[in-house]
Short mmCIF file of C-alpha atoms and ligand atoms in Angstrom, two decimals:
data_model
loop_
_atom_site.label_atom_id
_atom_site.label_comp_id
_atom_site.label_asym_id
_atom_site.label_seq_id
_atom_site.Cartn_x
_atom_site.Cartn_y
_atom_site.Cartn_z
CA UNK A 1051 -26.65 19.38 -12.30
CA UNK A 1052 -28.70 16.50 -10.60
CA UNK A 1053 -30.84 17.76 -7.82
CA UNK A 1054 -29.92 16.65 -4.44
CA UNK A 1055 -30.97 13.15 -2.76
CA UNK A 1056 -33.36 13.95 0.07
CA UNK A 1057 -31.22 12.32 2.51
CA UNK A 1058 -32.43 12.11 6.55
CA UNK A 1059 -31.96 10.70 9.55
CA UNK A 1060 -34.18 9.38 12.62
CA UNK A 1061 -32.56 7.77 15.72
CA UNK A 1062 -34.18 5.68 18.15
CA UNK A 1063 -37.48 5.45 16.25
CA UNK A 1064 -39.44 1.99 16.00
CA UNK A 1065 -40.82 1.36 13.00
CA UNK A 1066 -44.03 -0.93 12.74
CA UNK A 1067 -43.19 -3.49 10.05
CA UNK A 1068 -46.56 -5.30 9.96
CA UNK A 1069 -48.26 -1.77 9.38
CA UNK A 1070 -46.43 0.63 7.85
CA UNK A 1071 -45.54 0.54 4.10
CA UNK A 1072 -42.16 0.68 2.20
CA UNK A 1073 -41.27 0.84 -1.22
CA UNK A 1074 -37.33 -0.98 -0.62
CA UNK A 1075 -36.17 -1.49 2.68
CA UNK A 1076 -32.34 -2.03 3.48
CA UNK A 1077 -31.70 -3.48 6.63
CA UNK A 1078 -28.27 -4.07 8.43
CA UNK A 1079 -27.65 -7.52 10.04
CA UNK A 1080 -24.87 -7.77 12.24
CA UNK A 1081 -22.90 -10.86 12.44
CA UNK A 1082 -24.59 -11.85 16.02
CA UNK A 1083 -26.68 -14.81 16.46
CA UNK A 1084 -29.03 -13.20 19.08
CA UNK A 1085 -31.22 -11.02 16.98
CA UNK A 1086 -32.01 -7.56 18.31
CA UNK A 1087 -33.90 -4.51 17.43
CA UNK A 1088 -35.26 -4.15 14.23
CA UNK A 1089 -33.74 -6.82 12.97
CA UNK A 1090 -36.06 -9.09 15.57
CA UNK A 1091 -39.30 -7.43 15.05
CA UNK A 1092 -38.95 -8.39 11.25
CA UNK A 1093 -38.11 -11.56 12.07
CA UNK A 1094 -40.84 -11.74 14.48
CA UNK A 1095 -43.30 -10.07 11.63
CA UNK A 1096 -42.20 -12.74 9.29
CA UNK A 1097 -42.92 -15.55 11.07
CA UNK A 1098 -39.12 -16.44 11.53
CA UNK A 1099 -37.72 -15.88 8.39
CA UNK A 1100 -34.66 -14.38 9.80
CA UNK A 1101 -33.58 -17.20 11.67
CA UNK A 1102 -34.43 -19.52 8.90
CA UNK A 1103 -31.80 -17.51 6.53
CA UNK A 1104 -29.38 -17.67 9.15
CA UNK A 1105 -29.69 -21.47 10.07
CA UNK A 1106 -29.61 -22.09 5.91
CA UNK A 1107 -26.04 -19.58 6.41
CA UNK A 1108 -27.57 -17.54 3.22
CA UNK A 1109 -27.62 -14.43 5.93
CA UNK A 1110 -24.42 -14.29 7.85
CA UNK A 1111 -23.98 -10.72 8.65
CA UNK A 1112 -20.81 -10.89 7.74
CA UNK A 1113 -19.29 -7.82 5.55
CA UNK A 1114 -20.01 -8.37 1.90
CA UNK A 1115 -22.88 -10.70 2.99
CA UNK A 1116 -26.66 -9.51 1.28
CA UNK A 1117 -29.69 -11.06 0.89
CA UNK A 1118 -32.07 -9.79 -1.58
CA UNK A 1119 -35.85 -10.61 -1.09
CA UNK A 1120 -38.52 -9.42 -3.75
CA UNK A 1121 -41.25 -9.86 -1.53
CA UNK A 1122 -41.95 -10.78 2.53
CA UNK A 1123 -45.50 -11.71 3.96
CA UNK A 1124 -45.93 -9.86 6.91
CA UNK A 1125 -44.11 -6.59 5.98
CA UNK A 1126 -45.40 -4.24 3.15
CA UNK A 1127 -42.33 -3.63 1.64
CA UNK A 1128 -41.80 -4.09 -2.23
CA UNK A 1129 -38.45 -5.62 -1.71
CA UNK A 1130 -35.87 -5.89 1.27
CA UNK A 1131 -32.31 -6.19 1.25
CA UNK A 1132 -30.51 -7.74 4.32
CA UNK A 1133 -26.93 -6.34 4.34
CA UNK A 1134 -24.20 -7.93 6.52
CA UNK A 1135 -22.76 -5.03 8.97
CA UNK A 1136 -20.17 -7.53 10.99
CA UNK A 1137 -19.21 -7.39 14.56
CA UNK A 1138 -22.02 -7.15 17.10
CA UNK A 1139 -19.55 -6.16 19.87
CA UNK A 1140 -16.35 -5.93 17.94
CA UNK A 1141 -15.04 -2.62 16.00
CA UNK A 1142 -14.31 -2.92 12.58
CA UNK A 1143 -12.26 -1.12 10.21
CA UNK A 1144 -12.74 2.03 8.26
CA UNK A 1145 -12.21 0.04 5.04
CA UNK A 1146 -14.65 -1.99 6.29
CA UNK A 1147 -17.23 0.36 6.81
CA UNK A 1148 -16.46 1.91 3.11
CA UNK A 1149 -17.83 -1.51 1.94
CA UNK A 1150 -20.73 -1.41 4.11
CA UNK A 1151 -21.65 1.86 2.53
CA UNK A 1152 -21.05 0.06 -0.81
CA UNK A 1153 -23.29 -2.69 -0.42
CA UNK A 1154 -25.81 -0.41 1.05
CA UNK A 1155 -25.32 2.55 -1.70
CA UNK A 1156 -25.83 -0.68 -4.41
CA UNK A 1157 -28.78 -2.41 -2.89
CA UNK A 1158 -30.75 1.65 -3.23
CA UNK A 1159 -29.42 1.89 -7.00
CA UNK A 1160 -30.31 -1.54 -7.72
CA UNK A 1161 -34.00 -1.52 -6.27
CA UNK A 1162 -34.95 0.71 -8.78
CA UNK A 1163 -37.41 2.30 -6.22
CA UNK A 1164 -37.21 6.50 -5.54
CA UNK A 1165 -37.79 6.36 -1.92
CA UNK A 1166 -36.09 3.77 0.31
CA UNK A 1167 -35.96 3.35 3.95
CA UNK A 1168 -32.06 1.78 5.37
CA UNK A 1169 -32.07 0.35 8.96
CA UNK A 1170 -28.76 0.05 10.61
CA UNK A 1171 -27.35 -0.78 14.06
CA UNK A 1172 -25.05 1.75 15.36
CA UNK A 1173 -21.95 0.33 13.36
CA UNK A 1174 -18.37 0.49 15.49
CA UNK A 1175 -15.50 1.73 13.96
CA UNK A 1176 -11.81 1.19 15.11
CA UNK A 1177 -10.78 5.24 15.86
CA UNK A 1178 -14.27 6.61 15.12
CA UNK A 1179 -17.82 7.56 16.04
CA UNK A 1180 -21.13 7.34 14.52
CA UNK A 1181 -20.84 11.05 13.36
CA UNK A 1182 -17.81 10.01 11.18
CA UNK A 1183 -20.01 7.05 9.95
CA UNK A 1184 -23.07 9.11 8.95
CA UNK A 1185 -20.99 11.67 7.26
CA UNK A 1186 -19.26 8.73 5.28
CA UNK A 1187 -22.44 7.19 4.54
CA UNK A 1188 -24.23 10.30 3.21
CA UNK A 1189 -21.27 10.98 1.03
CA UNK A 1190 -21.25 7.44 -0.50
CA UNK A 1191 -24.99 7.38 -0.94
CA UNK A 1192 -25.23 11.13 -2.46
CA UNK A 1193 -21.73 10.06 -4.90
CA UNK A 1194 -23.03 6.60 -5.82
CA UNK A 1195 -26.30 7.79 -7.32
CA UNK A 1196 -24.37 9.86 -9.76
CA UNK A 1197 -24.88 8.87 -13.31
CA UNK A 1198 -23.52 10.73 -16.62
CA UNK A 1199 -26.32 11.81 -18.78
CA UNK A 1200 -25.28 12.86 -22.43
CA UNK A 1201 -28.71 14.82 -23.74
CA UNK A 1202 -28.20 13.13 -27.12
CA UNK A 1203 -28.10 9.90 -26.40
CA UNK A 1204 -31.01 7.48 -26.83
CA UNK A 1205 -31.51 4.66 -24.10
CA UNK A 1206 -30.02 5.43 -20.93
CA UNK A 1207 -30.89 3.99 -17.48
CA UNK A 1208 -32.78 6.50 -16.05
CA UNK A 1209 -31.66 7.03 -12.38
CA UNK A 1210 -35.10 7.27 -10.05
CA UNK A 1211 -33.55 7.32 -6.62
CA UNK A 1212 -34.97 10.80 -4.80
CA UNK A 1213 -35.50 9.93 -0.97
CA UNK A 1214 -33.60 8.02 1.47
CA UNK A 1215 -34.20 7.92 5.18
CA UNK A 1216 -32.27 6.33 7.79
CA UNK A 1217 -32.73 4.62 10.92
CA UNK A 1218 -30.06 4.31 13.53
CA UNK A 1219 -30.34 3.30 17.01
CA UNK A 1220 -27.68 5.80 18.41
CA UNK A 1221 -27.54 8.11 21.29
CA UNK A 1222 -25.22 10.22 19.45
CA UNK A 1223 -26.66 13.91 18.58
CA UNK A 1224 -25.63 15.78 15.65
CA UNK A 1225 -26.05 12.89 13.18
CA UNK A 1226 -28.32 14.62 10.70
CA UNK A 1227 -25.63 17.57 10.36
CA UNK A 1228 -22.83 14.63 9.81
CA UNK A 1229 -25.33 12.89 7.03
CA UNK A 1230 -25.72 16.60 5.39
CA UNK A 1231 -21.72 17.19 5.19
CA UNK A 1232 -21.36 13.87 3.83
CA UNK A 1233 -23.81 14.36 1.23
CA UNK A 1234 -22.56 17.92 0.38
CA UNK A 1235 -18.87 16.61 -0.12
CA UNK A 1236 -20.75 13.65 -2.32
CA UNK A 1237 -22.41 16.52 -4.54
CA UNK A 1238 -19.27 18.62 -5.02
CA UNK A 1239 -17.71 14.68 -6.07
CA UNK A 1240 -20.48 14.47 -8.29
CA UNK A 1241 -19.79 17.80 -9.89
CA UNK A 1242 -16.30 16.71 -10.27
CA UNK A 1243 -17.40 14.08 -11.99
CA UNK A 1244 -20.04 15.85 -14.47
CA UNK A 1245 -16.86 18.31 -15.63
CA UNK A 1246 -14.53 15.49 -15.96
CA UNK A 1247 -16.93 13.03 -18.10
CA UNK A 1248 -17.99 15.98 -20.37
CA UNK A 1249 -16.36 15.37 -23.94
CA UNK A 1250 -13.60 17.60 -24.68
CA UNK A 1251 -15.34 19.14 -27.46
CA UNK A 1252 -17.89 20.82 -25.11
CA UNK A 1253 -15.47 20.99 -21.84
CA UNK A 1254 -12.98 23.70 -23.24
CA UNK A 1255 -10.93 26.25 -21.00
CA UNK A 1256 -14.02 28.69 -21.92
CA UNK A 1257 -16.55 25.82 -20.50
CA UNK A 1258 -14.58 25.57 -17.11
CA UNK A 1259 -14.86 29.34 -16.97
CA UNK A 1260 -18.15 29.82 -17.48
CA UNK A 1261 -18.56 27.02 -14.63
CA UNK A 1262 -16.45 29.03 -12.42
CA UNK A 1263 -18.71 32.22 -13.19
CA UNK A 1264 -21.75 29.93 -12.88
CA UNK A 1265 -20.55 28.82 -9.26
CA UNK A 1266 -20.18 32.41 -8.21
CA UNK A 1267 -23.72 33.24 -9.08
CA UNK A 1268 -25.03 30.41 -7.40
CA UNK A 1269 -22.87 31.07 -4.42
CA UNK A 1270 -22.28 34.79 -2.99
CA UNK A 1271 -19.46 33.81 -1.08
CA UNK A 1272 -17.56 33.15 -3.96
CA UNK A 1273 -15.69 35.78 -6.09
CA UNK A 1274 -14.52 34.52 -9.67
CA UNK A 1275 -12.27 36.06 -11.71
CA UNK A 1276 -11.25 34.94 -15.42
CA UNK A 1277 -7.91 35.72 -17.02
CA UNK A 1278 -7.71 35.26 -20.97
CA UNK A 1279 -4.53 35.42 -22.58
CA UNK A 1280 -3.96 39.00 -23.25
CA UNK A 1281 -3.88 39.10 -19.41
CA UNK A 1282 -1.75 36.29 -19.00
CA UNK A 1283 0.62 37.50 -21.34
CA UNK A 1284 0.66 40.85 -19.50
CA UNK A 1285 1.45 39.24 -16.33
CA UNK A 1286 4.53 37.17 -18.13
CA UNK A 1287 3.02 33.86 -18.09
CA UNK A 1288 4.53 32.50 -21.14
CA UNK A 1289 5.13 29.25 -20.37
CA UNK A 1290 1.14 28.40 -19.32
CA UNK A 1291 0.52 30.28 -22.57
CA UNK A 1292 2.97 27.95 -24.82
CA UNK A 1293 0.78 25.17 -24.21
CA UNK A 1294 -2.07 26.49 -26.01
CA UNK A 1295 -0.23 28.01 -28.83
CA UNK A 1296 -1.35 24.79 -31.11
CA UNK A 1297 -5.15 25.05 -29.99
CA UNK A 1298 -7.90 27.22 -31.51
CA UNK A 1299 -8.96 27.57 -27.82
CA UNK A 1300 -8.09 30.18 -25.89
CA UNK A 1301 -6.27 29.26 -22.71
CA UNK A 1302 -7.99 30.35 -19.39
CA UNK A 1303 -6.85 31.37 -15.76
CA UNK A 1304 -9.59 31.02 -13.37
CA UNK A 1305 -9.52 32.37 -9.66
CA UNK A 1306 -12.12 31.64 -7.32
CA UNK A 1307 -11.87 33.42 -4.21
CA UNK A 1308 -13.85 32.49 -1.08
CA UNK A 1309 -13.44 34.25 1.88
CA UNK A 1310 -15.14 32.60 5.06
CA UNK A 1311 -12.42 33.94 7.40
CA UNK A 1312 -10.89 37.08 8.19
CA UNK A 1313 -9.55 39.72 6.15
CA UNK A 1314 -6.08 39.05 7.87
CA UNK A 1315 -6.41 34.88 7.73
CA UNK A 1316 -4.04 33.65 4.99
CA UNK A 1317 -5.60 31.43 2.43
CA UNK A 1318 -5.15 27.95 1.67
CA UNK A 1319 -5.27 27.37 -1.82
CA UNK A 1320 -5.64 24.58 -4.38
CA UNK A 1321 -4.60 24.82 -7.94
CA UNK A 1322 -5.68 22.57 -10.60
CA UNK A 1323 -4.46 21.35 -13.98
CA UNK A 1324 -6.76 22.14 -16.60
CA UNK A 1325 -5.90 20.57 -19.52
CA UNK A 1326 -9.26 19.83 -21.37
CA UNK A 1327 -7.39 17.54 -23.61
CA UNK A 1328 -4.02 16.37 -23.97
CA UNK A 1329 -2.81 14.84 -27.67
CA UNK A 1330 0.90 15.53 -26.24
CA UNK A 1331 1.27 18.01 -28.78
CA UNK A 1332 3.88 17.87 -31.27
CA UNK A 1333 5.47 15.02 -29.19
CA UNK A 1334 1.98 13.38 -29.94
CA UNK A 1335 0.76 10.49 -28.07
CA UNK A 1336 -0.12 6.92 -29.20
CA UNK A 1337 -3.85 6.68 -30.50
CA UNK A 1338 -4.51 3.74 -28.26
CA UNK A 1339 -6.96 5.11 -25.66
CA UNK A 1340 -6.38 8.86 -26.34
CA UNK A 1341 -9.55 9.54 -25.67
CA UNK A 1342 -8.88 9.13 -21.95
CA UNK A 1343 -6.99 12.45 -22.15
CA UNK A 1344 -10.32 14.26 -21.99
CA UNK A 1345 -9.96 13.61 -18.24
CA UNK A 1346 -6.52 15.51 -18.29
CA UNK A 1347 -8.67 18.56 -16.50
CA UNK A 1348 -9.62 16.00 -13.89
CA UNK A 1349 -7.25 18.32 -11.20
CA UNK A 1350 -9.29 21.02 -12.48
CA UNK A 1351 -12.86 19.54 -11.94
CA UNK A 1352 -11.50 18.81 -8.43
CA UNK A 1353 -10.94 22.15 -7.68
CA UNK A 1354 -14.72 23.20 -9.06
CA UNK A 1355 -16.32 20.23 -7.02
CA UNK A 1356 -14.08 21.14 -3.74
CA UNK A 1357 -15.12 25.04 -3.81
CA UNK A 1358 -18.66 24.15 -4.56
CA UNK A 1359 -18.50 21.99 -1.16
CA UNK A 1360 -16.86 24.47 0.29
CA UNK A 1361 -19.49 27.47 -0.68
CA UNK A 1362 -22.34 25.03 0.55
CA UNK A 1363 -20.10 23.95 4.12
CA UNK A 1364 -19.43 27.71 4.81
CA UNK A 1365 -16.48 27.49 7.13
CA UNK A 1366 -14.93 30.24 8.58
CA UNK A 1367 -11.60 30.06 6.63
CA UNK A 1368 -10.48 32.00 3.22
CA UNK A 1369 -10.26 29.29 0.42
CA UNK A 1370 -8.67 30.04 -3.08
CA UNK A 1371 -9.11 28.02 -6.16
CA UNK A 1372 -7.20 28.35 -9.15
CA UNK A 1373 -7.29 26.71 -12.07
CA UNK A 1374 -4.72 26.73 -15.50
CA UNK A 1375 -6.64 25.80 -18.37
CA UNK A 1376 -5.28 25.43 -21.97
CA UNK A 1377 -5.94 22.72 -24.66
CA UNK A 1378 -2.66 20.75 -25.97
CA UNK A 1379 -2.81 20.54 -29.83
CA UNK A 1380 -0.35 19.86 -32.72
CA UNK A 1381 -0.26 22.79 -35.27
CA UNK A 1382 1.78 24.81 -37.13
CA UNK A 1383 1.66 27.38 -34.10
CA UNK A 1384 2.13 24.84 -31.53
CA UNK A 1385 5.45 24.93 -29.44
CA UNK A 1386 8.19 22.26 -30.52
CA UNK A 1387 10.32 20.07 -28.82
CA UNK A 1388 13.48 22.27 -27.80
CA UNK A 1389 11.52 25.54 -27.64
CA UNK A 1390 12.95 27.41 -24.91
CA UNK A 1391 9.85 29.36 -22.60
CA UNK A 1392 10.11 32.31 -20.01
CA UNK A 1393 8.36 31.44 -16.79
CA UNK A 1394 6.23 34.42 -14.90
CA UNK A 1395 9.08 33.62 -12.08
CA UNK A 1396 11.38 34.60 -14.37
CA UNK A 1397 13.53 31.21 -14.88
CA UNK A 1398 13.61 29.63 -18.30
CA UNK A 1399 12.53 26.45 -19.53
CA UNK A 1400 13.60 24.71 -22.37
CA UNK A 1401 10.75 22.25 -23.60
CA UNK A 1402 12.41 19.02 -24.61
CA UNK A 1403 8.90 17.07 -24.47
CA UNK A 1404 5.30 18.79 -25.43
CA UNK A 1405 3.53 15.90 -24.04
CA UNK A 1406 5.06 17.26 -20.23
CA UNK A 1407 2.78 19.99 -20.63
CA UNK A 1408 0.71 19.81 -16.92
CA UNK A 1409 4.00 21.38 -15.35
CA UNK A 1410 4.00 23.98 -17.67
CA UNK A 1411 0.82 25.29 -17.18
CA UNK A 1412 0.96 24.74 -13.40
CA UNK A 1413 4.52 26.46 -12.76
CA UNK A 1414 3.08 30.07 -13.61
CA UNK A 1415 -0.01 29.24 -11.56
CA UNK A 1416 2.24 28.29 -8.85
CA UNK A 1417 4.29 31.42 -9.00
CA UNK A 1418 0.71 33.51 -9.54
CA UNK A 1419 -0.08 32.52 -6.12
CA UNK A 1420 2.35 33.91 -4.29
CA UNK A 1421 0.67 37.24 -4.04
CA UNK A 1422 -1.91 35.38 -1.56
CA UNK A 1423 0.92 34.81 1.17
CA UNK A 1424 -0.98 31.33 1.41
CA UNK A 1425 -1.13 29.06 4.50
CA UNK A 1426 -0.86 26.41 1.87
CA UNK A 1427 -0.91 25.57 -1.25
CA UNK A 1428 -1.67 22.12 -2.79
CA UNK A 1429 -1.96 21.47 -6.84
CA UNK A 1430 -4.06 18.82 -8.06
CA UNK A 1431 -2.98 16.95 -11.31
CA UNK A 1432 -3.31 14.10 -13.81
CA UNK A 1433 0.22 14.66 -14.09
CA UNK A 1434 2.41 11.42 -14.98
CA UNK A 1435 1.91 8.08 -16.28
CA UNK A 1436 4.57 6.67 -14.15
CA UNK A 1437 2.33 7.72 -10.98
CA UNK A 1438 -0.34 5.00 -12.39
CA UNK A 1439 2.93 2.56 -12.66
CA UNK A 1440 3.93 3.09 -9.14
CA UNK A 1441 0.45 3.51 -6.77
CA UNK A 1442 -2.20 2.07 -9.48
CA UNK A 1443 -5.64 3.40 -9.12
CA UNK A 1444 -5.67 3.01 -4.90
CA UNK A 1445 -3.79 5.83 -3.84
CA UNK A 1446 -2.81 9.53 -5.50
CA UNK A 1447 0.78 10.50 -5.54
CA UNK A 1448 1.79 13.00 -2.63
CA UNK A 1449 4.99 14.98 -2.70
CA UNK A 1450 5.61 18.03 -0.64
CA UNK A 1451 8.36 20.35 0.83
CA UNK A 1452 6.92 20.40 4.12
CA UNK A 1453 6.25 17.60 6.26
CA UNK A 1454 4.01 18.97 8.36
CA UNK A 1455 1.62 19.66 5.54
CA UNK A 1456 2.18 16.13 3.83
CA UNK A 1457 0.94 14.57 7.02
CA UNK A 1458 -2.14 16.47 7.24
CA UNK A 1459 -2.84 15.55 4.01
CA UNK A 1460 -2.21 11.82 4.38
CA UNK A 1461 -4.40 11.98 7.63
CA UNK A 1462 -7.18 13.44 5.75
CA UNK A 1463 -6.53 10.55 3.17
CA UNK A 1464 -7.51 8.36 5.66
CA UNK A 1465 -10.31 9.93 7.34
CA UNK A 1466 -11.95 10.63 4.03
CA UNK A 1467 -10.98 7.08 2.52
CA UNK A 1468 -9.66 9.07 -0.61
CA UNK A 1469 -6.03 7.68 0.05
CA UNK A 1470 -2.46 9.62 -0.52
CA UNK A 1471 0.96 8.04 -0.47
CA UNK A 1472 4.07 10.16 -0.18
CA UNK A 1473 7.06 9.53 -2.48
CA UNK A 1474 10.34 11.47 -1.75
CA UNK A 1475 11.31 14.85 -3.14
CA UNK A 1476 14.83 14.51 -2.34
CA UNK A 1477 17.40 17.36 -3.93
CA UNK A 1478 19.14 14.01 -5.50
CA UNK A 1479 16.97 13.73 -8.07
CA UNK A 1480 16.81 17.71 -9.11
CA UNK A 1481 19.74 17.04 -11.16
CA UNK A 1482 17.69 14.84 -13.92
CA UNK A 1483 16.31 18.84 -14.81
CA UNK A 1484 19.33 20.17 -16.01
CA UNK A 1485 19.30 21.69 -19.62
CA UNK A 1486 21.83 23.27 -22.09
CA UNK A 1487 19.92 25.78 -23.01
CA UNK A 1488 17.51 26.95 -20.32
CA UNK A 1489 17.47 26.82 -16.42
CA UNK A 1490 15.21 23.96 -16.46
CA UNK A 1491 14.39 21.00 -18.63
CA UNK A 1492 10.61 20.04 -18.51
CA UNK A 1493 11.39 16.43 -18.60
CA UNK A 1494 13.80 14.48 -16.31
CA UNK A 1495 14.73 10.55 -17.05
CA UNK A 1496 13.82 7.87 -14.48
CA UNK A 1497 11.10 8.43 -11.41
CA UNK A 1498 8.58 10.55 -13.68
CA UNK A 1499 6.54 11.37 -11.02
CA UNK A 1500 9.27 12.61 -8.45
CA UNK A 1501 11.11 14.46 -11.33
CA UNK A 1502 7.58 16.17 -12.52
CA UNK A 1503 7.15 17.47 -8.94
CA UNK A 1504 11.02 18.68 -8.74
CA UNK A 1505 9.88 20.77 -11.75
CA UNK A 1506 6.90 21.99 -9.63
CA UNK A 1507 9.20 22.54 -6.78
CA UNK A 1508 11.24 25.04 -8.45
CA UNK A 1509 8.08 27.85 -8.28
CA UNK A 1510 7.32 26.99 -4.69
CA UNK A 1511 10.38 28.61 -2.71
CA UNK A 1512 7.65 31.04 -1.06
CA UNK A 1513 5.27 28.69 0.64
CA UNK A 1514 4.35 25.35 2.11
CA UNK A 1515 3.56 23.23 -0.84
CA UNK A 1516 2.18 19.79 -1.82
CA UNK A 1517 1.46 18.28 -5.25
CA UNK A 1518 -1.04 15.26 -5.56
CA UNK A 1519 -0.71 13.08 -8.92
CA UNK A 1520 -4.23 11.95 -9.67
CA UNK A 1521 -3.51 10.01 -12.93
CA UNK A 1522 -4.11 7.23 -11.28
CA UNK A 1523 -7.14 7.54 -9.23
CA UNK A 1524 -8.96 10.74 -11.03
CA UNK A 1525 -10.70 8.05 -13.68
CA UNK A 1526 -10.45 4.57 -14.91
CA UNK A 1527 -10.98 2.87 -11.48
CA UNK A 1528 -11.65 -0.75 -12.20
CA UNK A 1529 -11.18 -0.41 -16.12
CA UNK A 1530 -14.27 1.75 -16.40
CA UNK A 1531 -13.76 4.97 -18.36
CA UNK A 1532 -15.74 6.96 -15.59
CA UNK A 1533 -14.24 10.04 -13.37
CA UNK A 1534 -14.07 9.10 -9.94
CA UNK A 1535 -14.20 12.57 -8.25
CA UNK A 1536 -11.11 12.47 -6.66
CA UNK A 1537 -9.55 13.93 -4.65
CA UNK A 1538 -12.67 16.09 -3.71
CA UNK A 1539 -13.45 14.13 -0.41
CA UNK A 1540 -9.36 14.33 0.48
CA UNK A 1541 -9.61 18.16 -0.39
CA UNK A 1542 -12.84 18.83 1.47
CA UNK A 1543 -11.57 17.19 4.74
CA UNK A 1544 -8.28 18.80 4.62
CA UNK A 1545 -9.26 22.56 4.00
CA UNK A 1546 -12.26 21.92 6.78
CA UNK A 1547 -9.68 20.36 9.07
CA UNK A 1548 -6.83 22.86 8.18
N1 BES B 2976 -1.65 13.74 -18.70
C1 BES B 2976 -0.80 12.95 -18.81
C2 BES B 2976 -0.49 12.18 -17.75
C3 BES B 2976 -1.08 10.69 -17.76
C4 BES B 2976 -0.97 9.84 -18.42
C5 BES B 2976 -2.56 11.04 -17.22
C6 BES B 2976 -1.60 8.73 -18.52
C7 BES B 2976 -3.41 9.68 -16.95
C8 BES B 2976 -3.02 8.77 -17.57
C9 BES B 2976 0.63 14.26 -19.07
O1 BES B 2976 0.32 15.27 -19.36
C10 BES B 2976 1.92 13.67 -19.79
O2 BES B 2976 1.83 13.31 -20.94
N2 BES B 2976 2.82 12.71 -18.74
C11 BES B 2976 3.87 12.27 -19.42
C12 BES B 2976 5.13 13.00 -18.97
C13 BES B 2976 6.34 12.50 -19.98
C14 BES B 2976 6.48 13.15 -21.29
C15 BES B 2976 7.74 13.14 -19.20
C16 BES B 2976 3.87 10.83 -19.24
O3 BES B 2976 3.86 10.64 -18.00
O4 BES B 2976 3.98 10.20 -20.10
MN1 MN B 2977 0.76 15.40 -21.44
ZN1 ZN B 2978 -1.55 15.89 -19.69
#
C-alpha cells in the first residue's frame, strides 16, 4: 500500500506571499467582489492581478470556476490555482462543498508537484461546521491521490503528491483531528479500491484471507480468524460451499474482530460478499464486460477497508467484519440449476440460477453471526444488476428489517456524501421466492433487488439488519473501470456514530 499523504492544517497564519517559496499554491476565492485576507494579499503582491481576472470575468469565485496560473510575478510559487468557493456570506450545500473538494484535489494532482499549500477561507455549509468540512476535505484529498499500480505494467503515470498543507482562517479547534479522521477514512477507502481493482487471478479468496491476516498483524486491536472449506462443512455452510464447487480456489470465511468496547457491549457487524470472480457458474454470463465481475468482491473489500479505518480510529466499540468468499465458476463439479442445498440455518434452497450466488454465500454468513448477539448487522454486496437499473451509479440500494437502523444508515450516507436510498422490503414481495422442491428458491421474478433482499431476510430474524446493494456504486462510475472504494465512507460514518 501507498504511504499516506502528509496532511496538515494551520489556522489563522499569515503567509508572506512576496517572500515565502511555494511549489504549488491552491487558493480558495469566494464570489464576493471585495477581496479579503490572503486573496487580498496575493492581489497586492501581484500588482492587482486578482482584480484584473475578476474584471475580465475569468475569475468568478463561483463553485466550479478555477483559474490556473503557471507563473506569477510577485509570488515565488511554481504555479497557482485559484479555486471558486462560492458564497461569501451565504451557506452552501453539502454537495457544493464536495465539488469544491474535487476542484482542490484535481488541482493538487494535476500540478505534478510533491508539496502543495492550500489556502482557503472558512467555507460555511448548511447544517455543518468547519470540523465537518475539514474531515471531508481530508478524505477527498487522500482518496483522490490513489492510483492503481500494477507491477508489470510499463509506462504508468507516477503519483508524486506527498505533502499538503492547509491554511484556513477559522476559530474552530480540533481541525487537525477532523482532517486526520477524514484522511484515515480516505486511506481505508483506498485500501478497498486496491483490493477491488486487483485482478481475479491474484485476488482470490485466499488472497482476501491473507489481507485480513496482514491487517491483524499491522493492527493488534484486530483479531482475525479464517475458516477453510473443512471448517465450513462442519458448521453446515453447504449453501456457501455450493458456490465454490466449480472452482479450484478454496472458499474462505473470514472473521475480523475489533474489540474496542467493553466485553458486554454488543458488536456491530459488517458482512461482505467476496465473490472474487463471478462467471455466473453453469448459468454463465455473456462475454461482454465479464471482466468487471472481478469487482464482485467489492463488498468484502469495503469490509476490509472499513476495518482498517476502524483500527486506526480506535473507537470504544466492538465491531466485527465478516467476509464470505468464493469463486463462481462452471465446471464438471459446479452446482447445477435445480440443485437443492441445505443452509446453515437448516432451510433448504433450490438453486434455480447459479448466477444468483451472492445471496447463497451471504445467507450462511448471516446465520453464522447470530452467535455474536449483534447490536446491528449490515451486509454489503454487489448483489443485483437490477439495482444499477434502479439507482444508477449515485445511490447504494438499502433494504432493512428495522426502520431506525435504515434511518441511521441514510443519515450516515448524507453526512459522508456516500449516499444510500431505501427500497421496500414488504412481505408482498416474499411470494416470488416460492419453490416446489425446497424451502426457498434463489431467484424471484421482477424487482430483482428487492427479491434478493427478501431471500437474505429469511436469515436475519434474530437481529436488526440492513442490506446494502452496491452493484452500481462500487465501481464503474462515469464509465471508468475502477473501484470507487464505496461504501467505506458510509460504513465508517455509521460505525463511529452507532
Ligand atoms: N454479481 C452479480 C450482480 C451484478 C451485476 C453486479 C452487474 C454488478 C453489475 C450477481 O451475482 C448476479 O449475477 N445477479 C443476477 C441475479 C439474477 C440471476 C437473479 C443479476 O443481477 O442478473
Ligand atoms: Mn452472479
Ligand atoms: Zn455476483
